[in-house]
């Protein structure tokens, strides 16, 4: 299961294809390989990847995550369900100069 975080980021089904809106100027369309199916839950913004070959399911999940991996400053992007994203501090000295 993959999860999408970010303002305006969403996923929807277009027939069998998965259509991702993740901050690019165009939607990214992912076609499922043979034996793989997608299921999108729009309210929780989760993508379920189903198939009988465990290695292929993991590879497809990794390929989808690679489209927009989670970034460390805001945490936006596509990540696995339950994945802990290491966050970085932003510009720590902002406005502290006298």
PDB file of C-alpha atoms in Angstrom:
ATOM      1  CA  UNK A   1       0.000   0.000   0.000  1.00  0.00           C
ATOM      2  CA  UNK A   2       1.317   3.432  -0.978  1.00  0.00           C
ATOM      3  CA  UNK A   3       0.182   6.719   0.538  1.00  0.00           C
ATOM      4  CA  UNK A   4       0.180  10.168  -1.086  1.00  0.00           C
ATOM      5  CA  UNK A   5       0.943  13.270   1.013  1.00  0.00           C
ATOM      6  CA  UNK A   6       0.823  16.828  -0.270  1.00  0.00           C
ATOM      7  CA  UNK A   7      -1.595  19.631  -0.998  1.00  0.00           C
ATOM      8  CA  UNK A   8      -3.336  18.900  -4.296  1.00  0.00           C
ATOM      9  CA  UNK A   9      -1.642  15.504  -4.704  1.00  0.00           C
ATOM     10  CA  UNK A  10      -4.111  12.786  -5.666  1.00  0.00           C
ATOM     11  CA  UNK A  11      -4.536   9.553  -7.595  1.00  0.00           C
ATOM     12  CA  UNK A  12      -7.437   8.230  -9.615  1.00  0.00           C
ATOM     13  CA  UNK A  13      -8.218   5.285 -11.835  1.00  0.00           C
ATOM     14  CA  UNK A  14      -8.537   5.725 -15.603  1.00  0.00           C
ATOM     15  CA  UNK A  15      -9.860   2.339 -16.679  1.00  0.00           C
ATOM     16  CA  UNK A  16      -7.096  -0.067 -15.607  1.00  0.00           C
ATOM     17  CA  UNK A  17      -4.454   2.663 -15.582  1.00  0.00           C
ATOM     18  CA  UNK A  18      -3.435   4.697 -12.551  1.00  0.00           C
ATOM     19  CA  UNK A  19      -3.408   8.462 -13.051  1.00  0.00           C
ATOM     20  CA  UNK A  20      -1.269  10.438 -10.558  1.00  0.00           C
ATOM     21  CA  UNK A  21      -1.501  14.183  -9.986  1.00  0.00           C
ATOM     22  CA  UNK A  22       1.641  14.880  -7.947  1.00  0.00           C
ATOM     23  CA  UNK A  23       2.731  18.429  -8.681  1.00  0.00           C
ATOM     24  CA  UNK A  24       3.906  18.098 -12.271  1.00  0.00           C
ATOM     25  CA  UNK A  25       2.405  20.123 -15.115  1.00  0.00           C
ATOM     26  CA  UNK A  26       0.773  16.944 -16.443  1.00  0.00           C
ATOM     27  CA  UNK A  27      -0.789  13.843 -14.881  1.00  0.00           C
ATOM     28  CA  UNK A  28       1.496  10.808 -14.737  1.00  0.00           C
ATOM     29  CA  UNK A  29      -0.194   7.676 -16.139  1.00  0.00           C
ATOM     30  CA  UNK A  30       1.021   4.275 -14.888  1.00  0.00           C
ATOM     31  CA  UNK A  31      -0.048   1.199 -16.844  1.00  0.00           C
ATOM     32  CA  UNK A  32      -0.187  -2.010 -14.785  1.00  0.00           C
ATOM     33  CA  UNK A  33       1.913  -4.910 -16.069  1.00  0.00           C
ATOM     34  CA  UNK A  34       0.270  -8.305 -16.603  1.00  0.00           C
ATOM     35  CA  UNK A  35      -0.930  -9.819 -13.329  1.00  0.00           C
ATOM     36  CA  UNK A  36      -0.976  -6.503 -11.427  1.00  0.00           C
ATOM     37  CA  UNK A  37      -4.022  -4.423 -10.525  1.00  0.00           C
ATOM     38  CA  UNK A  38      -4.401  -1.089  -8.757  1.00  0.00           C
ATOM     39  CA  UNK A  39      -7.042   0.001  -6.266  1.00  0.00           C
ATOM     40  CA  UNK A  40      -7.336   3.653  -5.226  1.00  0.00           C
ATOM     41  CA  UNK A  41      -9.023   4.902  -2.092  1.00  0.00           C
ATOM     42  CA  UNK A  42      -9.498   8.616  -2.772  1.00  0.00           C
ATOM     43  CA  UNK A  43     -10.618   9.667   0.732  1.00  0.00           C
ATOM     44  CA  UNK A  44      -7.423   8.422   2.409  1.00  0.00           C
ATOM     45  CA  UNK A  45      -5.239   8.902  -0.706  1.00  0.00           C
ATOM     46  CA  UNK A  46      -3.956   5.323  -0.657  1.00  0.00           C
ATOM     47  CA  UNK A  47      -2.982   3.140  -3.599  1.00  0.00           C
ATOM     48  CA  UNK A  48      -3.190  -0.639  -3.189  1.00  0.00           C
ATOM     49  CA  UNK A  49      -1.139  -2.758  -5.562  1.00  0.00           C
ATOM     50  CA  UNK A  50      -2.375  -6.321  -5.941  1.00  0.00           C
ATOM     51  CA  UNK A  51      -0.923  -9.313  -7.738  1.00  0.00           C
ATOM     52  CA  UNK A  52       0.171 -12.908  -7.317  1.00  0.00           C
ATOM     53  CA  UNK A  53       3.939 -12.335  -7.799  1.00  0.00           C
ATOM     54  CA  UNK A  54       5.297 -10.731  -4.606  1.00  0.00           C
ATOM     55  CA  UNK A  55       8.516  -9.533  -6.272  1.00  0.00           C
ATOM     56  CA  UNK A  56       6.636  -7.875  -9.137  1.00  0.00           C
ATOM     57  CA  UNK A  57       4.201  -6.155  -6.732  1.00  0.00           C
ATOM     58  CA  UNK A  58       7.163  -4.743  -4.796  1.00  0.00           C
ATOM     59  CA  UNK A  59       8.886  -3.593  -7.988  1.00  0.00           C
ATOM     60  CA  UNK A  60       5.755  -1.818  -9.273  1.00  0.00           C
ATOM     61  CA  UNK A  61       5.346  -0.143  -5.853  1.00  0.00           C
ATOM     62  CA  UNK A  62       8.973   1.018  -5.947  1.00  0.00           C
ATOM     63  CA  UNK A  63       8.526   2.373  -9.484  1.00  0.00           C
ATOM     64  CA  UNK A  64       5.419   4.353  -8.470  1.00  0.00           C
ATOM     65  CA  UNK A  65       7.196   5.705  -5.371  1.00  0.00           C
ATOM     66  CA  UNK A  66      10.096   6.809  -7.602  1.00  0.00           C
ATOM     67  CA  UNK A  67       7.741   9.157  -9.525  1.00  0.00           C
ATOM     68  CA  UNK A  68       7.628  11.543  -6.530  1.00  0.00           C
ATOM     69  CA  UNK A  69       9.615  10.240  -3.520  1.00  0.00           C
ATOM     70  CA  UNK A  70       8.951  11.909  -0.156  1.00  0.00           C
ATOM     71  CA  UNK A  71      11.070  14.997   0.324  1.00  0.00           C
ATOM     72  CA  UNK A  72      12.689  15.634   3.726  1.00  0.00           C
ATOM     73  CA  UNK A  73      11.612  19.243   4.340  1.00  0.00           C
ATOM     74  CA  UNK A  74       7.818  19.109   3.999  1.00  0.00           C
ATOM     75  CA  UNK A  75       7.267  15.340   3.743  1.00  0.00           C
ATOM     76  CA  UNK A  76       5.318  15.654   0.485  1.00  0.00           C
ATOM     77  CA  UNK A  77       5.366  12.797  -1.997  1.00  0.00           C
ATOM     78  CA  UNK A  78       4.488   9.121  -2.373  1.00  0.00           C
ATOM     79  CA  UNK A  79       5.594   6.757   0.402  1.00  0.00           C
ATOM     80  CA  UNK A  80       4.822   3.293   1.710  1.00  0.00           C
ATOM     81  CA  UNK A  81       2.108   2.968   4.352  1.00  0.00           C
ATOM     82  CA  UNK A  82       3.790   3.232   7.761  1.00  0.00           C
ATOM     83  CA  UNK A  83       7.114   4.455   6.334  1.00  0.00           C
ATOM     84  CA  UNK A  84       8.902   6.904   8.630  1.00  0.00           C
ATOM     85  CA  UNK A  85      10.136   9.932   6.692  1.00  0.00           C
ATOM     86  CA  UNK A  86      13.280  11.555   8.096  1.00  0.00           C
ATOM     87  CA  UNK A  87      12.569  15.258   8.370  1.00  0.00           C
ATOM     88  CA  UNK A  88      15.172  18.014   8.181  1.00  0.00           C
ATOM     89  CA  UNK A  89      15.058  21.410   9.824  1.00  0.00           C
ATOM     90  CA  UNK A  90      14.593  24.258   7.385  1.00  0.00           C
ATOM     91  CA  UNK A  91      16.454  27.545   7.504  1.00  0.00           C
ATOM     92  CA  UNK A  92      17.119  27.586  11.255  1.00  0.00           C
ATOM     93  CA  UNK A  93      18.588  31.094  11.442  1.00  0.00           C
ATOM     94  CA  UNK A  94      15.704  32.842   9.695  1.00  0.00           C
ATOM     95  CA  UNK A  95      15.231  36.307  11.188  1.00  0.00           C
ATOM     96  CA  UNK A  96      17.686  35.761  14.068  1.00  0.00           C
ATOM     97  CA  UNK A  97      20.286  38.224  12.755  1.00  0.00           C
ATOM     98  CA  UNK A  98      20.375  41.635  14.501  1.00  0.00           C
TER      99      UNK A  98
END
